[in-house]
PDB file of C-alpha atoms in Angstrom:
ATOM      1  CA  MET A 559      -0.117  -0.010  -0.084  1.00  0.00           C
ATOM      2  CA  THR A 560       1.209   3.530  -0.763  1.00  0.00           C
ATOM      3  CA  ASP A 561       0.104   5.817   2.087  1.00  0.00           C
ATOM      4  CA  THR A 562      -0.093   9.295   0.878  1.00  0.00           C
ATOM      5  CA  THR A 563      -2.059  10.855   3.891  1.00  0.00           C
ATOM      6  CA  THR A 564      -0.475  11.836   7.223  1.00  0.00           C
ATOM      7  CA  THR A 565      -2.655  10.675  10.217  1.00  0.00           C
ATOM      8  CA  THR A 566      -2.856  13.270  12.879  1.00  0.00           C
ATOM      9  CA  ASP A 567      -4.531  13.191  16.367  1.00  0.00           C
ATOM     10  CA  ALA A 568      -7.445  15.142  15.072  1.00  0.00           C
ATOM     11  CA  ASP A 569      -7.855  12.211  12.234  1.00  0.00           C
ATOM     12  CA  ARG A 570      -7.638   9.431  14.877  1.00  0.00           C
ATOM     13  CA  ALA A 571      -9.773  11.067  17.119  1.00  0.00           C
ATOM     14  CA  LEU A 572     -12.590  11.640  14.177  1.00  0.00           C
ATOM     15  CA  LYS A 573     -12.152   8.119  13.106  1.00  0.00           C
ATOM     16  CA  ALA A 574     -12.534   6.746  16.620  1.00  0.00           C
ATOM     17  CA  LYS A 575     -15.867   8.681  16.729  1.00  0.00           C
ATOM     18  CA  HIS A 576     -17.097   7.189  13.809  1.00  0.00           C
ATOM     19  CA  ARG A 577     -16.225   3.687  14.863  1.00  0.00           C
ATOM     20  CA  ALA A 578     -18.210   4.273  17.897  1.00  0.00           C
ATOM     21  CA  MET A 579     -21.103   5.757  16.039  1.00  0.00           C
ATOM     22  CA  TRP A 580     -21.509   2.872  13.945  1.00  0.00           C
ATOM     23  CA  ALA A 581     -21.274   0.372  16.982  1.00  0.00           C
ATOM     24  CA  GLN A 582     -24.426   1.757  18.303  1.00  0.00           C
ATOM     25  CA  GLY A 583     -27.873   0.590  17.788  1.00  0.00           C
ATOM     26  CA  ASP A 584     -28.524  -2.187  15.356  1.00  0.00           C
ATOM     27  CA  TYR A 585     -27.434  -1.309  11.769  1.00  0.00           C
ATOM     28  CA  ALA A 586     -27.528  -5.069  11.141  1.00  0.00           C
ATOM     29  CA  ALA A 587     -31.219  -5.017  11.508  1.00  0.00           C
ATOM     30  CA  ILE A 588     -31.677  -2.074   9.133  1.00  0.00           C
ATOM     31  CA  ALA A 589     -29.683  -3.801   6.403  1.00  0.00           C
ATOM     32  CA  SER A 590     -31.413  -6.930   6.572  1.00  0.00           C
ATOM     33  CA  ASP A 591     -34.906  -5.863   7.432  1.00  0.00           C
ATOM     34  CA  ILE A 592     -35.237  -2.709   5.504  1.00  0.00           C
ATOM     35  CA  ILE A 593     -32.731  -2.358   2.592  1.00  0.00           C
ATOM     36  CA  PRO A 594     -31.858  -5.886   1.961  1.00  0.00           C
ATOM     37  CA  SER A 595     -32.383  -5.692  -1.545  1.00  0.00           C
ATOM     38  CA  LEU A 596     -29.660  -2.807  -2.157  1.00  0.00           C
ATOM     39  CA  GLY A 597     -26.421  -5.124  -1.667  1.00  0.00           C
ATOM     40  CA  VAL A 598     -27.801  -7.523  -4.329  1.00  0.00           C
ATOM     41  CA  ALA A 599     -28.929  -4.616  -6.719  1.00  0.00           C
ATOM     42  CA  LEU A 600     -25.198  -3.430  -6.636  1.00  0.00           C
ATOM     43  CA  VAL A 601     -23.824  -6.966  -7.370  1.00  0.00           C
ATOM     44  CA  ASP A 602     -26.075  -7.320 -10.190  1.00  0.00           C
ATOM     45  CA  ALA A 603     -25.361  -4.021 -11.587  1.00  0.00           C
ATOM     46  CA  LEU A 604     -21.587  -5.169 -11.391  1.00  0.00           C
ATOM     47  CA  ASP A 605     -22.302  -8.354 -12.778  1.00  0.00           C
ATOM     48  CA  ILE A 606     -20.325 -10.023 -10.309  1.00  0.00           C
ATOM     49  CA  THR A 607     -19.292 -13.616 -11.287  1.00  0.00           C
ATOM     50  CA  ARG A 608     -17.292 -16.627  -9.697  1.00  0.00           C
ATOM     51  CA  GLY A 609     -13.510 -16.227  -9.956  1.00  0.00           C
ATOM     52  CA  GLN A 610     -13.415 -12.396  -9.544  1.00  0.00           C
ATOM     53  CA  TYR A 611     -11.594 -10.733  -6.581  1.00  0.00           C
ATOM     54  CA  VAL A 612     -13.870  -8.420  -4.844  1.00  0.00           C
ATOM     55  CA  LEU A 613     -13.401  -5.599  -2.340  1.00  0.00           C
ATOM     56  CA  ASP A 614     -16.444  -4.067  -0.471  1.00  0.00           C
ATOM     57  CA  ILE A 615     -15.228  -0.715   1.078  1.00  0.00           C
ATOM     58  CA  ALA A 616     -17.274   0.109   4.253  1.00  0.00           C
ATOM     59  CA  ALA A 617     -18.985  -3.047   4.073  1.00  0.00           C
ATOM     60  CA  GLY A 618     -20.662  -3.017   7.303  1.00  0.00           C
ATOM     61  CA  THR A 619     -22.654  -6.301   8.005  1.00  0.00           C
ATOM     62  CA  GLY A 620     -21.880  -7.516   4.435  1.00  0.00           C
ATOM     63  CA  ASN A 621     -25.169  -6.283   2.692  1.00  0.00           C
ATOM     64  CA  ALA A 622     -23.376  -6.463  -0.667  1.00  0.00           C
ATOM     65  CA  ALA A 623     -20.379  -8.251   0.205  1.00  0.00           C
ATOM     66  CA  ILE A 624     -22.091 -11.636   1.325  1.00  0.00           C
ATOM     67  CA  PRO A 625     -24.398 -11.671  -2.011  1.00  0.00           C
ATOM     68  CA  ALA A 626     -20.998 -11.150  -4.081  1.00  0.00           C
ATOM     69  CA  ALA A 627     -19.704 -14.345  -2.106  1.00  0.00           C
ATOM     70  CA  GLU A 628     -22.764 -16.186  -3.125  1.00  0.00           C
ATOM     71  CA  ARG A 629     -21.964 -15.632  -6.763  1.00  0.00           C
ATOM     72  CA  GLY A 630     -18.808 -17.349  -6.250  1.00  0.00           C
ATOM     73  CA  ALA A 631     -16.276 -14.344  -5.808  1.00  0.00           C
ATOM     74  CA  THR A 632     -13.389 -14.066  -3.667  1.00  0.00           C
ATOM     75  CA  VAL A 633     -14.621 -11.040  -1.465  1.00  0.00           C
ATOM     76  CA  THR A 634     -12.793  -9.170   1.023  1.00  0.00           C
ATOM     77  CA  ALA A 635     -15.021  -7.125   3.183  1.00  0.00           C
ATOM     78  CA  SER A 636     -13.750  -4.108   4.994  1.00  0.00           C
ATOM     79  CA  ASP A 637     -15.065  -1.712   7.655  1.00  0.00           C
ATOM     80  CA  LEU A 638     -14.038   0.782  10.064  1.00  0.00           C
ATOM     81  CA  THR A 639     -16.222  -0.716  12.759  1.00  0.00           C
ATOM     82  CA  PRO A 640     -15.099  -4.222  13.851  1.00  0.00           C
ATOM     83  CA  GLU A 641     -18.224  -4.762  15.649  1.00  0.00           C
ATOM     84  CA  LEU A 642     -20.111  -4.790  12.209  1.00  0.00           C
ATOM     85  CA  LEU A 643     -17.913  -7.089  10.502  1.00  0.00           C
ATOM     86  CA  ASP A 644     -18.295  -9.447  13.600  1.00  0.00           C
ATOM     87  CA  ILE A 645     -21.963  -9.686  12.667  1.00  0.00           C
ATOM     88  CA  GLY A 646     -21.455  -9.859   9.211  1.00  0.00           C
ATOM     89  CA  GLN A 647     -19.039 -12.867   9.726  1.00  0.00           C
ATOM     90  CA  HIS A 648     -21.585 -14.558  11.647  1.00  0.00           C
ATOM     91  CA  LEU A 649     -24.252 -13.913   8.834  1.00  0.00           C
ATOM     92  CA  ALA A 650     -22.140 -15.181   6.358  1.00  0.00           C
ATOM     93  CA  GLN A 651     -21.543 -18.453   7.983  1.00  0.00           C
ATOM     94  CA  GLN A 652     -24.958 -18.978   8.508  1.00  0.00           C
ATOM     95  CA  ARG A 653     -25.737 -18.717   4.601  1.00  0.00           C
ATOM     96  CA  GLY A 654     -22.595 -20.815   3.945  1.00  0.00           C
ATOM     97  CA  VAL A 655     -20.150 -18.498   2.623  1.00  0.00           C
ATOM     98  CA  THR A 656     -16.504 -17.447   3.527  1.00  0.00           C
ATOM     99  CA  LEU A 657     -15.367 -14.191   3.082  1.00  0.00           C
ATOM    100  CA  ASP A 658     -11.784 -12.247   4.413  1.00  0.00           C
ATOM    101  CA  TRP A 659     -13.273  -9.712   6.990  1.00  0.00           C
ATOM    102  CA  ARG A 660     -10.830  -6.701   7.356  1.00  0.00           C
ATOM    103  CA  VAL A 661     -11.017  -3.716   9.848  1.00  0.00           C
ATOM    104  CA  ALA A 662      -9.920  -0.742   7.371  1.00  0.00           C
ATOM    105  CA  ASP A 663     -10.162   2.836   6.991  1.00  0.00           C
ATOM    106  CA  ALA A 664     -11.717   3.819   3.512  1.00  0.00           C
ATOM    107  CA  GLU A 665      -9.682   6.796   3.474  1.00  0.00           C
ATOM    108  CA  ALA A 666      -6.211   4.990   3.747  1.00  0.00           C
ATOM    109  CA  LEU A 667      -6.614   1.013   2.712  1.00  0.00           C
ATOM    110  CA  PRO A 668      -4.311  -1.696   3.512  1.00  0.00           C
ATOM    111  CA  PHE A 669      -4.289  -3.106   0.198  1.00  0.00           C
ATOM    112  CA  ASP A 670      -1.683  -2.934  -2.344  1.00  0.00           C
ATOM    113  CA  SER A 671      -2.591  -1.022  -5.604  1.00  0.00           C
ATOM    114  CA  GLY A 672      -4.652  -2.966  -8.368  1.00  0.00           C
ATOM    115  CA  SER A 673      -5.340  -5.931  -6.185  1.00  0.00           C
ATOM    116  CA  PHE A 674      -8.882  -6.193  -6.870  1.00  0.00           C
ATOM    117  CA  ASP A 675     -11.209  -7.003 -10.202  1.00  0.00           C
ATOM    118  CA  THR A 676     -14.069  -5.141  -8.708  1.00  0.00           C
ATOM    119  CA  VAL A 677     -14.159  -2.483  -5.873  1.00  0.00           C
ATOM    120  CA  MET A 678     -17.797  -1.520  -4.471  1.00  0.00           C
ATOM    121  CA  SER A 679     -19.274   0.232  -1.516  1.00  0.00           C
ATOM    122  CA  CYS A 680     -23.060   0.059  -0.727  1.00  0.00           C
ATOM    123  CA  LEU A 681     -23.974   2.886   1.602  1.00  0.00           C
ATOM    124  CA  GLY A 682     -20.644   2.797   3.056  1.00  0.00           C
ATOM    125  CA  VAL A 683     -17.794   4.975   1.362  1.00  0.00           C
ATOM    126  CA  MET A 684     -20.483   8.203   1.727  1.00  0.00           C
ATOM    127  CA  PHE A 685     -19.535   8.393   5.376  1.00  0.00           C
ATOM    128  CA  ALA A 686     -15.851   8.588   5.141  1.00  0.00           C
ATOM    129  CA  PRO A 687     -15.409  12.387   6.176  1.00  0.00           C
ATOM    130  CA  HIS A 688     -13.006  13.217   2.996  1.00  0.00           C
ATOM    131  CA  HIS A 689     -14.389  12.337  -0.217  1.00  0.00           C
ATOM    132  CA  GLN A 690     -11.387  12.977  -2.388  1.00  0.00           C
ATOM    133  CA  LEU A 691      -9.134  10.696  -0.156  1.00  0.00           C
ATOM    134  CA  THR A 692     -11.811   7.985  -0.324  1.00  0.00           C
ATOM    135  CA  ALA A 693     -12.407   8.294  -4.084  1.00  0.00           C
ATOM    136  CA  ASN A 694      -8.535   8.110  -4.868  1.00  0.00           C
ATOM    137  CA  GLU A 695      -8.400   4.786  -2.718  1.00  0.00           C
ATOM    138  CA  LEU A 696     -11.143   3.526  -4.514  1.00  0.00           C
ATOM    139  CA  ALA A 697      -9.554   3.932  -7.564  1.00  0.00           C
ATOM    140  CA  ARG A 698      -5.967   3.033  -6.248  1.00  0.00           C
ATOM    141  CA  VAL A 699      -6.894  -0.732  -5.254  1.00  0.00           C
ATOM    142  CA  CYS A 700      -8.985  -1.585  -8.311  1.00  0.00           C
ATOM    143  CA  ARG A 701      -6.815  -3.177 -10.959  1.00  0.00           C
ATOM    144  CA  SER A 702      -6.764  -1.317 -14.749  1.00  0.00           C
ATOM    145  CA  GLY A 703      -9.973  -2.509 -16.478  1.00  0.00           C
ATOM    146  CA  GLY A 704     -11.751  -3.575 -13.515  1.00  0.00           C
ATOM    147  CA  SER A 705     -15.036  -2.225 -12.022  1.00  0.00           C
ATOM    148  CA  ILE A 706     -16.255   0.228  -9.428  1.00  0.00           C
ATOM    149  CA  GLY A 707     -19.589   0.424  -8.152  1.00  0.00           C
ATOM    150  CA  LEU A 708     -21.187   2.550  -5.533  1.00  0.00           C
ATOM    151  CA  ILE A 709     -24.749   2.974  -3.987  1.00  0.00           C
ATOM    152  CA  ASP A 710     -25.292   6.151  -2.262  1.00  0.00           C
ATOM    153  CA  TRP A 711     -28.376   8.110  -0.747  1.00  0.00           C
ATOM    154  CA  THR A 712     -29.020  11.182  -2.886  1.00  0.00           C
ATOM    155  CA  PRO A 713     -29.232  14.491  -0.981  1.00  0.00           C
ATOM    156  CA  GLU A 714     -32.778  15.029  -2.264  1.00  0.00           C
ATOM    157  CA  GLY A 715     -34.168  11.865  -1.678  1.00  0.00           C
ATOM    158  CA  PHE A 716     -35.467  10.878   2.218  1.00  0.00           C
ATOM    159  CA  ILE A 717     -32.471   9.825   3.843  1.00  0.00           C
ATOM    160  CA  GLY A 718     -30.483  12.716   2.330  1.00  0.00           C
ATOM    161  CA  GLN A 719     -33.143  14.827   3.803  1.00  0.00           C
ATOM    162  CA  MET A 720     -33.300  13.042   6.913  1.00  0.00           C
ATOM    163  CA  PHE A 721     -29.309  14.157   7.494  1.00  0.00           C
ATOM    164  CA  ALA A 722     -30.677  17.743   6.445  1.00  0.00           C
ATOM    165  CA  THR A 723     -33.360  17.759   9.235  1.00  0.00           C
ATOM    166  CA  MET A 724     -31.082  16.391  11.811  1.00  0.00           C
ATOM    167  CA  LYS A 725     -28.115  18.806  10.484  1.00  0.00           C
ATOM    168  CA  PRO A 726     -29.538  21.958  12.803  1.00  0.00           C
ATOM    169  CA  TYR A 727     -29.438  19.702  16.010  1.00  0.00           C
ATOM    170  CA  ALA A 728     -25.880  17.998  15.575  1.00  0.00           C
ATOM    171  CA  PRO A 729     -22.647  19.310  16.621  1.00  0.00           C
ATOM    172  CA  PRO A 730     -20.966  21.113  13.905  1.00  0.00           C
ATOM    173  CA  PRO A 731     -18.654  18.924  11.467  1.00  0.00           C
ATOM    174  CA  PRO A 732     -14.953  18.763  11.981  1.00  0.00           C
ATOM    175  CA  PRO A 733     -13.010  21.085   9.527  1.00  0.00           C
ATOM    176  CA  GLY A 734     -12.522  19.539   6.116  1.00  0.00           C
ATOM    177  CA  ALA A 735     -15.380  16.845   6.502  1.00  0.00           C
ATOM    178  CA  GLN A 736     -18.104  17.182   3.685  1.00  0.00           C
ATOM    179  CA  PRO A 737     -21.791  15.696   4.005  1.00  0.00           C
ATOM    180  CA  PRO A 738     -22.406  12.137   3.261  1.00  0.00           C
ATOM    181  CA  PRO A 739     -25.145  12.341   0.972  1.00  0.00           C
ATOM    182  CA  LEU A 740     -22.962  14.437  -1.613  1.00  0.00           C
ATOM    183  CA  TRP A 741     -21.939  11.102  -2.796  1.00  0.00           C
ATOM    184  CA  GLY A 742     -25.600  10.842  -4.194  1.00  0.00           C
ATOM    185  CA  ASN A 743     -24.894  13.760  -6.696  1.00  0.00           C
ATOM    186  CA  GLU A 744     -23.839  12.579  -9.862  1.00  0.00           C
ATOM    187  CA  ASP A 745     -21.764  15.959 -10.509  1.00  0.00           C
ATOM    188  CA  HIS A 746     -19.838  15.308  -7.586  1.00  0.00           C
ATOM    189  CA  VAL A 747     -18.851  11.737  -8.058  1.00  0.00           C
ATOM    190  CA  ARG A 748     -17.883  12.433 -11.605  1.00  0.00           C
ATOM    191  CA  SER A 749     -15.513  15.098 -10.085  1.00  0.00           C
ATOM    192  CA  LEU A 750     -14.177  12.964  -7.316  1.00  0.00           C
ATOM    193  CA  LEU A 751     -13.115  10.233 -10.033  1.00  0.00           C
ATOM    194  CA  GLU A 752     -12.123  12.327 -12.914  1.00  0.00           C
ATOM    195  CA  GLY A 753      -9.230  11.068 -15.124  1.00  0.00           C
ATOM    196  CA  GLN A 754      -9.248   7.707 -12.723  1.00  0.00           C
ATOM    197  CA  VAL A 755     -12.251   5.863 -14.516  1.00  0.00           C
ATOM    198  CA  THR A 756     -13.982   5.727 -17.894  1.00  0.00           C
ATOM    199  CA  ASP A 757     -17.589   4.548 -18.750  1.00  0.00           C
ATOM    200  CA  LEU A 758     -19.055   6.328 -15.772  1.00  0.00           C
ATOM    201  CA  ARG A 759     -22.678   5.555 -15.596  1.00  0.00           C
ATOM    202  CA  ALA A 760     -25.136   6.991 -13.199  1.00  0.00           C
ATOM    203  CA  GLU A 761     -28.732   6.066 -12.492  1.00  0.00           C
ATOM    204  CA  ARG A 762     -31.201   7.416  -9.715  1.00  0.00           C
ATOM    205  CA  ARG A 763     -33.362   4.661  -8.201  1.00  0.00           C
ATOM    206  CA  VAL A 764     -35.722   4.095  -5.263  1.00  0.00           C
ATOM    207  CA  VAL A 765     -36.047   1.497  -2.712  1.00  0.00           C
ATOM    208  CA  ARG A 766     -39.670   1.377  -1.672  1.00  0.00           C
ATOM    209  CA  VAL A 767     -39.904   1.220   2.522  1.00  0.00           C
ATOM    210  CA  ASP A 768     -42.921   0.156   3.877  1.00  0.00           C
ATOM    211  CA  ARG A 769     -41.832  -1.140   7.426  1.00  0.00           C
ATOM    212  CA  PHE A 770     -43.224   1.483   9.526  1.00  0.00           C
ATOM    213  CA  HIS A 771     -46.808   1.913  10.107  1.00  0.00           C
ATOM    214  CA  SER A 772     -46.677   5.664  11.336  1.00  0.00           C
ATOM    215  CA  PRO A 773     -44.458   8.433  11.538  1.00  0.00           C
ATOM    216  CA  GLU A 774     -43.958   7.821  15.421  1.00  0.00           C
ATOM    217  CA  GLU A 775     -42.687   4.265  14.909  1.00  0.00           C
ATOM    218  CA  PHE A 776     -40.223   5.473  12.328  1.00  0.00           C
ATOM    219  CA  VAL A 777     -38.774   7.874  14.630  1.00  0.00           C
ATOM    220  CA  ASP A 778     -38.612   5.504  17.444  1.00  0.00           C
ATOM    221  CA  TYR A 779     -36.815   2.879  15.408  1.00  0.00           C
ATOM    222  CA  PHE A 780     -34.423   5.116  14.168  1.00  0.00           C
ATOM    223  CA  LYS A 781     -33.397   6.498  17.476  1.00  0.00           C
ATOM    224  CA  SER A 782     -32.820   3.051  18.793  1.00  0.00           C
ATOM    225  CA  HIS A 783     -31.192   1.473  15.457  1.00  0.00           C
ATOM    226  CA  TYR A 784     -29.434   3.883  13.464  1.00  0.00           C
ATOM    227  CA  GLY A 785     -26.178   5.051  14.708  1.00  0.00           C
ATOM    228  CA  PRO A 786     -26.166   8.844  13.108  1.00  0.00           C
ATOM    229  CA  THR A 787     -29.587   9.511  14.676  1.00  0.00           C
ATOM    230  CA  ILE A 788     -28.830   7.913  17.929  1.00  0.00           C
ATOM    231  CA  SER A 789     -25.616  10.223  17.836  1.00  0.00           C
ATOM    232  CA  VAL A 790     -27.731  13.490  17.423  1.00  0.00           C
ATOM    233  CA  TYR A 791     -29.962  12.614  19.871  1.00  0.00           C
ATOM    234  CA  THR A 792     -26.812  11.814  22.621  1.00  0.00           C
ATOM    235  CA  PHE A 793     -25.618  15.324  21.565  1.00  0.00           C
ATOM    236  CA  ILE A 794     -29.166  16.876  22.393  1.00  0.00           C
ATOM    237  CA  GLY A 795     -28.892  15.340  25.932  1.00  0.00           C
ATOM    238  CA  GLU A 796     -31.230  16.357  28.545  1.00  0.00           C
ATOM    239  CA  ASP A 797     -32.667  19.082  26.469  1.00  0.00           C
ATOM    240  CA  ALA A 798     -36.097  17.718  26.335  1.00  0.00           C
ATOM    241  CA  GLU A 799     -37.544  20.702  24.124  1.00  0.00           C
ATOM    242  CA  LYS A 800     -34.762  20.378  21.488  1.00  0.00           C
ATOM    243  CA  ALA A 801     -35.410  16.295  21.582  1.00  0.00           C
ATOM    244  CA  ALA A 802     -39.179  16.996  21.347  1.00  0.00           C
ATOM    245  CA  ALA A 803     -38.433  19.404  18.488  1.00  0.00           C
ATOM    246  CA  LEU A 804     -36.417  16.816  16.221  1.00  0.00           C
ATOM    247  CA  ASP A 805     -39.013  14.238  17.149  1.00  0.00           C
ATOM    248  CA  ALA A 806     -41.296  16.679  15.398  1.00  0.00           C
ATOM    249  CA  ASP A 807     -39.381  17.361  12.224  1.00  0.00           C
ATOM    250  CA  LEU A 808     -38.569  13.719  11.707  1.00  0.00           C
ATOM    251  CA  ARG A 809     -42.430  12.949  11.747  1.00  0.00           C
ATOM    252  CA  ALA A 810     -43.110  15.929   9.740  1.00  0.00           C
ATOM    253  CA  LEU A 811     -40.566  14.580   7.096  1.00  0.00           C
ATOM    254  CA  VAL A 812     -42.115  11.106   6.758  1.00  0.00           C
ATOM    255  CA  THR A 813     -45.527  12.694   6.345  1.00  0.00           C
ATOM    256  CA  ARG A 814     -44.099  14.947   3.635  1.00  0.00           C
ATOM    257  CA  PHE A 815     -42.608  11.856   1.956  1.00  0.00           C
ATOM    258  CA  SER A 816     -45.492   9.760   1.936  1.00  0.00           C
ATOM    259  CA  ALA A 817     -48.129  12.309   1.121  1.00  0.00           C
ATOM    260  CA  GLY A 818     -50.556  11.011  -1.343  1.00  0.00           C
ATOM    261  CA  THR A 819     -49.802   7.339  -0.705  1.00  0.00           C
ATOM    262  CA  GLY A 820     -52.600   7.017   2.045  1.00  0.00           C
ATOM    263  CA  SER A 821     -49.961   5.362   4.129  1.00  0.00           C
ATOM    264  CA  THR A 822     -46.370   5.540   5.663  1.00  0.00           C
ATOM    265  CA  THR A 823     -44.966   3.937   2.635  1.00  0.00           C
ATOM    266  CA  VAL A 824     -42.079   6.151   1.663  1.00  0.00           C
ATOM    267  CA  ASP A 825     -39.504   5.730  -1.539  1.00  0.00           C
ATOM    268  CA  TRP A 826     -35.668   6.224  -0.593  1.00  0.00           C
ATOM    269  CA  GLU A 827     -33.902   7.506  -3.510  1.00  0.00           C
ATOM    270  CA  TYR A 828     -30.344   6.181  -3.861  1.00  0.00           C
ATOM    271  CA  LEU A 829     -27.714   6.848  -6.830  1.00  0.00           C
ATOM    272  CA  LEU A 830     -26.184   3.817  -8.268  1.00  0.00           C
ATOM    273  CA  VAL A 831     -22.988   4.368 -10.206  1.00  0.00           C
ATOM    274  CA  THR A 832     -20.656   1.994 -12.108  1.00  0.00           C
ATOM    275  CA  ALA A 833     -17.372   2.840 -13.950  1.00  0.00           C
ATOM    276  CA  LYS A 834     -14.176   1.189 -15.074  1.00  0.00           C
ATOM    277  CA  ARG A 835     -11.007   1.685 -13.962  1.00  0.00           C
ATOM    278  CA  ASN A 836      -8.505   3.409 -16.414  1.00  0.00           C
TER     279      ASN A 836
END
């Protein structure tokens, strides 16, 4: 691996904070109960087959990595949060597939350049704070002619707007950190990968979520299951008035996105990107 970054105390503290955030709650339940189709959609888009060497960056509990292994690929699943990898390894064992689970920072991957035929991330790299560093690593570890694939929430879609809703209640981001939903903006992704890939294709899609029967149920679920939401409420602390205001804003968001459906069914928009490494 060629490391062109300089790790500072601030970097280490930020990464430790990110690890702790994603270790909270129950992201495995969100991945398996609400959005299980997204990992398969990414594997399908990349046409992953037997014999390929695949890296899933910020793999979480293996939502895309495990389906890739089920296609016969040799898969490495990396993530900053070891607790998520432990869950993923257990899930993979239940499904009868073997993967290489590696703790790794998306901004400084411990893999040699050109090591993989396919490099992918399903709702993962978008949360690494420094987008260009992450994009450079995505491209670096992919062999020439190999494939890169990403699924990320769009800024305008439901989850992107959920982050916008929580922003006024959250602590200010550290200097240099960029908003995760920018990875769901096609122009932004093209600029990050410019000169490193060819045949970049981007498509907006939606995943329909009908898991929740009321806005209140959605808010309660995300307050107990989703690390970023838990972190915002933790930051609010004992300020009951502010917590109630965020509750109301999140309920209003669900209502706005489900307007006209006659239910709380919501389409969560994401951007699917595929490209070829130069």
